[in-house]
Amino acid sequence: MKHMERLINKVNKVVTFLGGLAIALMMIHISLDILARFLFNTPLPGTITIVAHYYMLIAIFLPLAYAEQTNSSIAVEILTTRFSHKAQHRVNGWTHLIIGATAFVMTSEAFKVAIKNYHSNTSVMQGDYTIITWPSYFILCAGTFLLGCYCVLRFLSFITRSERATAVEEAHV
């Protein structure tokens, strides 16, 4: 289990770096587009499509698991703050299973769409240029799959720790 946790933590760091790189490249691309538009009266072809279908998806979906790993995601704790520490721990543990299952459902549905777009060779016309967009649909699949794997791993870790803690408590009784 520890080996899998270390592996997924490393993968999370790599894909989060790619997300940050996508943001940096997006800023450079948009800046160059603006400069080309104002200096040469010729914008870079496909900027809007590339930003919307590639940079944004990489920046948003690939780092989802890292956000969960670092507890950086938004949490609404209206009720749970009133629970005991043990109850909060249990709710958090089972929440990982729900998030993981939801992420896998999203992955499955997104994969169906990605395959359909791959087979139809989905692209976008922007000006005189055709920009292939079907690969971008697999980015969502990768991000949600990684999130699902991470959450299920956290849930399994929660379950095994809970079982060990219960066994230790019973041994001391």
XYZ file of N, CA and C in Angstrom:
519
model
N 0.835 -1.196 0.000
C 0.000 0.000 0.000
C 0.883 1.265 0.000
N 1.921 1.249 0.811
C 2.815 2.413 0.884
C 3.493 2.675 -0.453
N 3.842 1.598 -1.150
C 4.476 1.735 -2.464
C 3.530 2.428 -3.443
N 2.260 2.025 -3.417
C 1.262 2.638 -4.302
C 1.063 4.115 -3.940
N 1.055 4.422 -2.652
C 0.897 5.817 -2.226
C 2.054 6.670 -2.716
N 3.280 6.144 -2.566
C 4.453 6.902 -3.045
C 4.394 7.096 -4.551
N 4.002 6.047 -5.271
C 3.914 6.131 -6.729
C 2.885 7.170 -7.164
N 1.703 7.122 -6.582
C 0.658 8.062 -6.994
C 1.013 9.483 -6.571
N 1.718 9.644 -5.445
C 2.167 10.978 -5.037
C 3.168 11.550 -6.043
N 4.052 10.701 -6.553
C 5.015 11.150 -7.580
C 4.296 11.518 -8.875
N 3.346 10.679 -9.274
C 2.568 10.966 -10.489
C 1.815 12.291 -10.311
N 1.226 12.492 -9.127
C 0.513 13.745 -8.859
C 1.423 14.954 -9.007
N 2.644 14.848 -8.519
C 3.583 15.970 -8.639
C 3.919 16.252 -10.099
N 4.121 15.189 -10.885
C 4.464 15.361 -12.303
C 3.310 16.020 -13.063
N 2.092 15.509 -12.883
C 0.967 16.069 -13.640
C 0.613 17.468 -13.152
N 0.878 17.759 -11.882
C 0.658 19.122 -11.385
C 1.691 20.067 -11.983
N 2.917 19.586 -12.136
C 3.926 20.388 -12.838
C 3.473 20.669 -14.265
N 2.909 19.657 -14.926
C 2.394 19.857 -16.288
C 1.260 20.881 -16.295
N 0.417 20.852 -15.265
C -0.647 21.851 -15.149
C -0.086 23.256 -15.024
N 0.941 23.413 -14.206
C 1.593 24.713 -14.069
C 2.280 25.144 -15.348
N 2.904 24.191 -16.014
C 3.548 24.474 -17.301
C 2.517 24.921 -18.331
N 1.355 24.285 -18.312
C 0.279 24.673 -19.241
C -0.151 26.119 -18.982
N -0.211 26.521 -17.725
C -0.581 27.906 -17.400
C 0.480 28.864 -17.926
N 1.750 28.512 -17.728
C 2.831 29.369 -18.217
C 2.811 29.468 -19.742
N 2.638 28.337 -20.407
C 2.578 28.346 -21.874
C 1.358 29.115 -22.372
N 0.258 28.995 -21.654
C -0.951 29.725 -22.038
C -0.700 31.237 -21.947
N -0.035 31.664 -20.880
C 0.259 33.103 -20.736
C 1.162 33.592 -21.865
N 2.176 32.802 -22.191
C 3.088 33.175 -23.272
C 2.347 33.209 -24.607
N 1.556 32.183 -24.861
C 0.812 32.084 -26.124
C -0.140 33.275 -26.288
N -0.891 33.577 -25.251
C -1.841 34.698 -25.329
C -1.099 36.018 -25.489
N 0.012 36.179 -24.771
C 0.804 37.421 -24.900
C 1.347 37.577 -26.316
N 1.859 36.478 -26.880
C 2.357 36.542 -28.257
C 1.227 36.834 -29.241
N 0.053 36.275 -28.985
C -1.108 36.537 -29.831
C -1.468 38.020 -29.799
N -1.458 38.602 -28.618
C -1.780 40.034 -28.487
C -0.726 40.885 -29.173
N 0.541 40.543 -28.969
C 1.617 41.295 -29.631
C 1.502 41.191 -31.151
N 1.285 39.996 -31.655
C 1.162 39.806 -33.107
C -0.040 40.571 -33.651
N -1.106 40.602 -32.880
C -2.316 41.298 -33.322
C -2.077 42.808 -33.420
N -1.423 43.371 -32.414
C -1.240 44.821 -32.405
C -0.031 45.286 -33.224
N 1.028 44.485 -33.278
C 2.218 44.910 -34.017
C 2.129 44.605 -35.512
N 1.568 43.445 -35.841
C 1.554 43.009 -37.234
C 0.148 42.874 -37.815
N -0.852 43.170 -37.008
C -2.249 43.071 -37.410
C -2.607 41.653 -37.858
N -1.907 40.666 -37.283
C -2.144 39.262 -37.610
C -2.074 38.435 -36.319
N -3.210 38.040 -35.785
C -3.174 37.216 -34.567
C -2.635 35.819 -34.864
N -2.147 35.149 -33.848
C -1.686 33.777 -34.027
C -2.892 32.887 -34.291
N -2.817 32.043 -35.288
C -3.966 31.187 -35.609
C -4.226 30.142 -34.514
N -5.483 29.992 -34.170
C -5.895 28.936 -33.254
C -5.707 29.203 -31.778
N -5.377 30.418 -31.412
C -5.108 30.700 -30.003
C -6.302 30.351 -29.112
N -7.470 30.801 -29.479
C -8.653 30.558 -28.644
C -8.916 29.064 -28.504
N -8.819 28.334 -29.565
C -9.076 26.892 -29.539
C -8.027 26.164 -28.718
N -6.774 26.502 -28.904
C -5.698 25.838 -28.170
C -5.807 26.134 -26.675
N -6.121 27.377 -26.331
C -6.290 27.734 -24.923
C -7.458 26.958 -24.317
N -8.594 26.957 -24.996
C -9.803 26.326 -24.450
C -9.734 24.802 -24.431
N -9.123 24.217 -25.460
C -9.147 22.758 -25.567
C -7.911 22.068 -25.016
N -6.842 22.796 -24.799
C -5.632 22.144 -24.310
C -5.136 22.757 -22.997
N -4.666 24.001 -23.034
C -4.079 24.603 -21.839
C -5.019 24.557 -20.634
N -6.260 24.977 -20.837
C -7.201 25.037 -19.715
C -7.499 23.647 -19.154
N -7.690 22.669 -20.010
C -7.984 21.317 -19.533
C -6.804 20.721 -18.779
N -5.605 20.945 -19.289
C -4.411 20.448 -18.600
C -4.265 21.134 -17.245
N -4.472 22.435 -17.210
C -4.311 23.193 -15.962
C -5.376 22.849 -14.926
N -6.560 22.491 -15.360
C -7.661 22.242 -14.423
C -7.773 20.774 -14.023
N -7.766 19.867 -14.980
C -8.103 18.479 -14.671
C -6.925 17.616 -14.240
N -5.734 17.840 -14.778
C -4.617 16.988 -14.369
C -4.258 17.145 -12.887
N -4.282 18.351 -12.328
C -3.903 18.490 -10.910
C -5.010 18.178 -9.892
N -6.140 17.640 -10.295
C -7.228 17.362 -9.348
C -6.780 16.455 -8.202
N -6.074 15.396 -8.507
C -5.642 14.459 -7.464
C -4.641 15.114 -6.525
N -3.789 15.984 -7.052
C -2.824 16.685 -6.196
C -3.548 17.629 -5.242
N -4.587 18.272 -5.723
C -5.385 19.141 -4.849
C -5.993 18.329 -3.718
N -6.448 17.134 -4.019
C -6.997 16.254 -2.982
C -5.888 15.778 -2.045
N -4.742 15.446 -2.609
C -3.606 14.962 -1.817
C -3.146 16.007 -0.809
N -3.138 17.258 -1.199
C -2.651 18.331 -0.326
C -3.779 18.999 0.456
N -4.978 18.413 0.402
C -6.158 18.985 1.076
C -6.391 20.433 0.666
N -6.169 20.722 -0.599
C -6.343 22.071 -1.128
C -7.702 22.284 -1.770
N -8.505 21.239 -1.805
C -9.824 21.386 -2.415
C -10.772 22.054 -1.427
N -11.845 22.573 -1.945
C -12.821 23.279 -1.120
C -13.602 22.266 -0.291
N -13.765 22.576 0.982
C -14.530 21.700 1.873
C -15.596 22.529 2.576
N -16.790 21.992 2.624
C -17.882 22.645 3.337
C -18.131 21.824 4.596
N -17.846 22.412 5.724
C -17.892 21.669 6.983
C -18.948 22.234 7.931
N -20.117 22.488 7.417
C -21.175 23.082 8.230
C -21.567 22.148 9.377
N -21.790 20.890 9.065
C -22.222 19.934 10.085
C -21.059 19.221 10.762
N -20.063 18.846 9.983
C -19.012 17.982 10.514
C -18.166 18.635 11.598
N -18.106 19.952 11.646
C -17.324 20.603 12.702
C -17.933 20.345 14.080
N -19.190 19.984 14.116
C -19.871 19.678 15.387
C -19.699 18.219 15.797
N -19.150 17.393 14.893
C -18.940 15.983 15.188
C -17.685 15.814 16.045
N -17.593 14.653 16.694
C -16.367 14.332 17.433
C -15.231 14.113 16.426
N -14.014 14.135 16.924
C -12.857 13.938 16.042
C -12.933 12.573 15.347
N -13.361 11.554 16.095
C -13.469 10.204 15.536
C -14.531 10.154 14.432
N -15.663 10.804 14.652
C -16.732 10.828 13.646
C -16.290 11.597 12.407
N -15.580 12.713 12.604
C -15.066 13.478 11.461
C -14.111 12.618 10.642
N -13.278 11.857 11.332
C -12.326 10.979 10.639
C -13.065 9.933 9.800
N -14.125 9.364 10.358
C -14.908 8.367 9.624
C -15.602 8.983 8.409
N -16.201 10.158 8.597
C -16.866 10.838 7.477
C -15.859 11.129 6.372
N -14.686 11.635 6.739
C -13.655 11.926 5.742
C -13.211 10.658 5.016
N -13.064 9.559 5.760
C -12.656 8.298 5.144
C -13.662 7.810 4.113
N -14.940 7.811 4.469
C -15.972 7.351 3.549
C -16.192 8.333 2.405
N -15.906 9.612 2.635
C -16.016 10.607 1.567
C -15.046 10.287 0.439
N -13.886 9.756 0.788
C -12.917 9.373 -0.254
C -13.498 8.311 -1.188
N -14.257 7.377 -0.620
C -14.887 6.355 -1.468
C -15.908 6.988 -2.406
N -16.706 7.914 -1.905
C -17.727 8.569 -2.732
C -17.070 9.394 -3.834
N -16.031 10.143 -3.490
C -15.328 10.953 -4.496
C -14.684 10.040 -5.533
N -14.051 8.969 -5.079
C -13.409 8.032 -6.003
C -14.405 7.403 -6.966
N -15.532 6.956 -6.430
C -16.560 6.350 -7.284
C -17.086 7.362 -8.298
N -17.337 8.578 -7.837
C -17.811 9.638 -8.737
C -16.775 9.933 -9.817
N -15.520 9.983 -9.429
C -14.453 10.256 -10.402
C -14.373 9.146 -11.449
N -14.553 7.902 -11.027
C -14.515 6.796 -11.992
C -15.716 6.819 -12.933
N -16.871 7.216 -12.431
C -18.042 7.366 -13.310
C -17.768 8.470 -14.328
N -17.215 9.592 -13.851
C -16.869 10.688 -14.774
C -15.852 10.214 -15.808
N -14.867 9.445 -15.369
C -13.845 8.918 -16.285
C -14.483 8.044 -17.354
N -15.373 7.172 -16.929
C -16.038 6.266 -17.868
C -16.838 7.040 -18.917
N -17.617 8.000 -18.471
C -18.436 8.788 -19.398
C -17.560 9.653 -20.304
N -16.537 10.260 -19.732
C -15.635 11.095 -20.533
C -14.879 10.248 -21.555
N -14.529 9.030 -21.175
C -13.818 8.153 -22.097
C -14.693 7.788 -23.293
N -15.979 7.560 -23.052
C -16.907 7.278 -24.152
C -16.947 8.450 -25.132
N -17.014 9.651 -24.593
C -17.035 10.853 -25.445
C -15.704 11.000 -26.180
N -14.606 10.745 -25.463
C -13.279 10.873 -26.085
C -13.111 9.891 -27.237
N -13.559 8.666 -27.053
C -13.465 7.658 -28.124
C -14.328 8.066 -29.313
N -15.540 8.548 -29.028
C -16.430 8.999 -30.107
C -15.759 10.133 -30.896
N -15.160 11.083 -30.186
C -14.498 12.206 -30.857
C -13.236 11.772 -31.594
N -12.560 10.760 -31.071
C -11.393 10.212 -31.756
C -11.813 9.596 -33.094
N -12.869 8.794 -33.053
C -13.329 8.128 -34.279
C -13.876 9.121 -35.306
N -14.443 10.212 -34.834
C -14.969 11.206 -35.774
C -13.925 12.272 -36.115
N -12.714 12.113 -35.549
C -11.607 13.044 -35.807
C -12.046 14.488 -35.536
N -12.607 14.719 -34.365
C -13.145 16.025 -33.997
C -12.079 17.110 -34.101
N -12.473 18.205 -34.711
C -11.588 19.360 -34.858
C -12.438 20.624 -34.872
N -11.752 21.758 -34.772
C -12.422 23.059 -34.770
C -11.814 23.903 -35.879
N -12.687 24.560 -36.613
C -12.218 25.515 -37.628
C -12.112 26.879 -36.970
N -10.934 27.456 -37.060
C -10.752 28.823 -36.574
C -10.040 29.591 -37.688
N -10.807 30.452 -38.302
C -10.275 31.168 -39.459
C -10.058 30.192 -40.596
N -8.862 30.221 -41.156
C -8.514 29.316 -42.251
C -7.892 28.011 -41.763
N -7.834 27.828 -40.465
C -7.111 26.694 -39.898
C -8.054 25.694 -39.245
N -7.703 24.423 -39.397
C -8.409 23.346 -38.716
C -7.508 22.850 -37.597
N -8.034 22.883 -36.381
C -7.255 22.459 -35.221
C -7.886 21.190 -34.661
N -7.106 20.143 -34.607
C -7.585 18.866 -34.088
C -7.807 19.007 -32.583
N -8.985 18.621 -32.110
C -9.296 18.749 -30.684
C -9.596 17.412 -30.004
N -9.712 16.333 -30.765
C -10.069 15.066 -30.123
C -9.089 14.637 -29.040
N -7.772 14.903 -29.129
C -6.880 14.465 -28.036
C -7.194 15.147 -26.697
N -7.739 16.348 -26.760
C -8.004 17.082 -25.520
C -9.053 16.391 -24.654
N -9.912 15.592 -25.251
C -10.944 14.899 -24.483
C -10.357 13.815 -23.582
N -9.186 13.324 -23.917
C -8.529 12.317 -23.082
C -7.871 12.944 -21.847
N -7.647 14.250 -21.866
C -7.061 14.924 -20.712
C -8.008 14.835 -19.521
N -9.288 15.067 -19.764
C -10.290 14.949 -18.706
C -10.286 13.531 -18.140
N -10.204 12.548 -19.007
C -10.164 11.150 -18.559
C -8.965 10.900 -17.646
N -7.816 11.384 -18.040
C -6.603 11.175 -17.247
C -6.732 11.821 -15.868
N -7.224 13.042 -15.825
C -7.346 13.747 -14.557
C -8.335 13.106 -13.610
N -9.500 12.733 -14.107
C -10.507 12.128 -13.236
C -10.108 10.700 -12.840
N -9.422 9.985 -13.728
C -8.951 8.646 -13.384
C -7.924 8.717 -12.265
N -7.002 9.651 -12.362
C -5.991 9.807 -11.323
C -6.635 10.206 -9.992
N -7.617 11.092 -10.048
C -8.348 11.468 -8.836
C -9.038 10.251 -8.230
N -9.697 9.452 -9.057
C -10.368 8.249 -8.570
C -9.396 7.281 -7.922
N -8.270 7.055 -8.572
C -7.257 6.146 -8.009
C -6.763 6.655 -6.662
N -6.472 7.938 -6.588
C -5.964 8.504 -5.339
C -6.994 8.368 -4.219
N -8.247 8.693 -4.506
C -9.286 8.639 -3.470
C -9.569 7.212 -3.020
N -9.592 6.267 -3.947
C -9.809 4.875 -3.564
C -8.635 4.379 -2.723
N -7.432 4.772 -3.074
C -6.260 4.407 -2.284
C -6.354 4.991 -0.873
N -6.782 6.247 -0.780
C -6.975 6.865 0.551
C -8.061 6.139 1.331
N -9.134 5.724 0.655
C -10.205 4.989 1.331
C -9.678 3.647 1.847
N -8.932 2.924 1.018
C -8.380 1.641 1.445
C -7.429 1.820 2.626
N -6.659 2.880 2.590
C -5.772 3.189 3.706
C -6.587 3.477 4.972
N -7.677 4.212 4.820
C -8.573 4.501 5.946
C -9.152 3.208 6.517
N -9.608 2.318 5.661
C -10.212 1.059 6.104
C -9.180 0.201 6.830
N -7.989 0.045 6.266
C -6.981 -0.809 6.895
C -6.504 -0.223 8.214
N -6.381 1.092 8.307
C -6.004 1.725 9.583
C -7.111 1.550 10.609
N -8.362 1.668 10.177
C -9.494 1.499 11.089
C -9.534 0.079 11.625
N -9.273 -0.895 10.751
C -9.271 -2.292 11.182
C -8.138 -2.543 12.167
N -6.950 -1.970 11.911
C -5.821 -2.131 12.827
C -6.114 -1.477 14.166
N -6.713 -0.262 14.118
C -7.028 0.451 15.360
C -8.049 -0.331 16.176
N -9.046 -0.920 15.530
C -10.056 -1.718 16.226
C -9.407 -2.957 16.846
N -8.514 -3.611 16.121
C -7.822 -4.798 16.636
C -6.974 -4.439 17.851
N -6.302 -3.293 17.814
C -5.469 -2.845 18.937
C -6.353 -2.534 20.147
N -7.486 -1.858 19.906
C -8.400 -1.537 21.004
C -8.944 -2.816 21.636
N -9.310 -3.816 20.830
C -9.827 -5.073 21.358
C -8.757 -5.842 22.120
N -7.501 -5.726 21.696
C -6.399 -6.423 22.380
C -6.158 -5.817 23.762
N -6.391 -4.519 23.914
C -6.162 -3.855 25.196
C -7.321 -4.034 26.169
N -8.449 -4.553 25.705
C -9.618 -4.716 26.575
C -9.530 -5.982 27.387
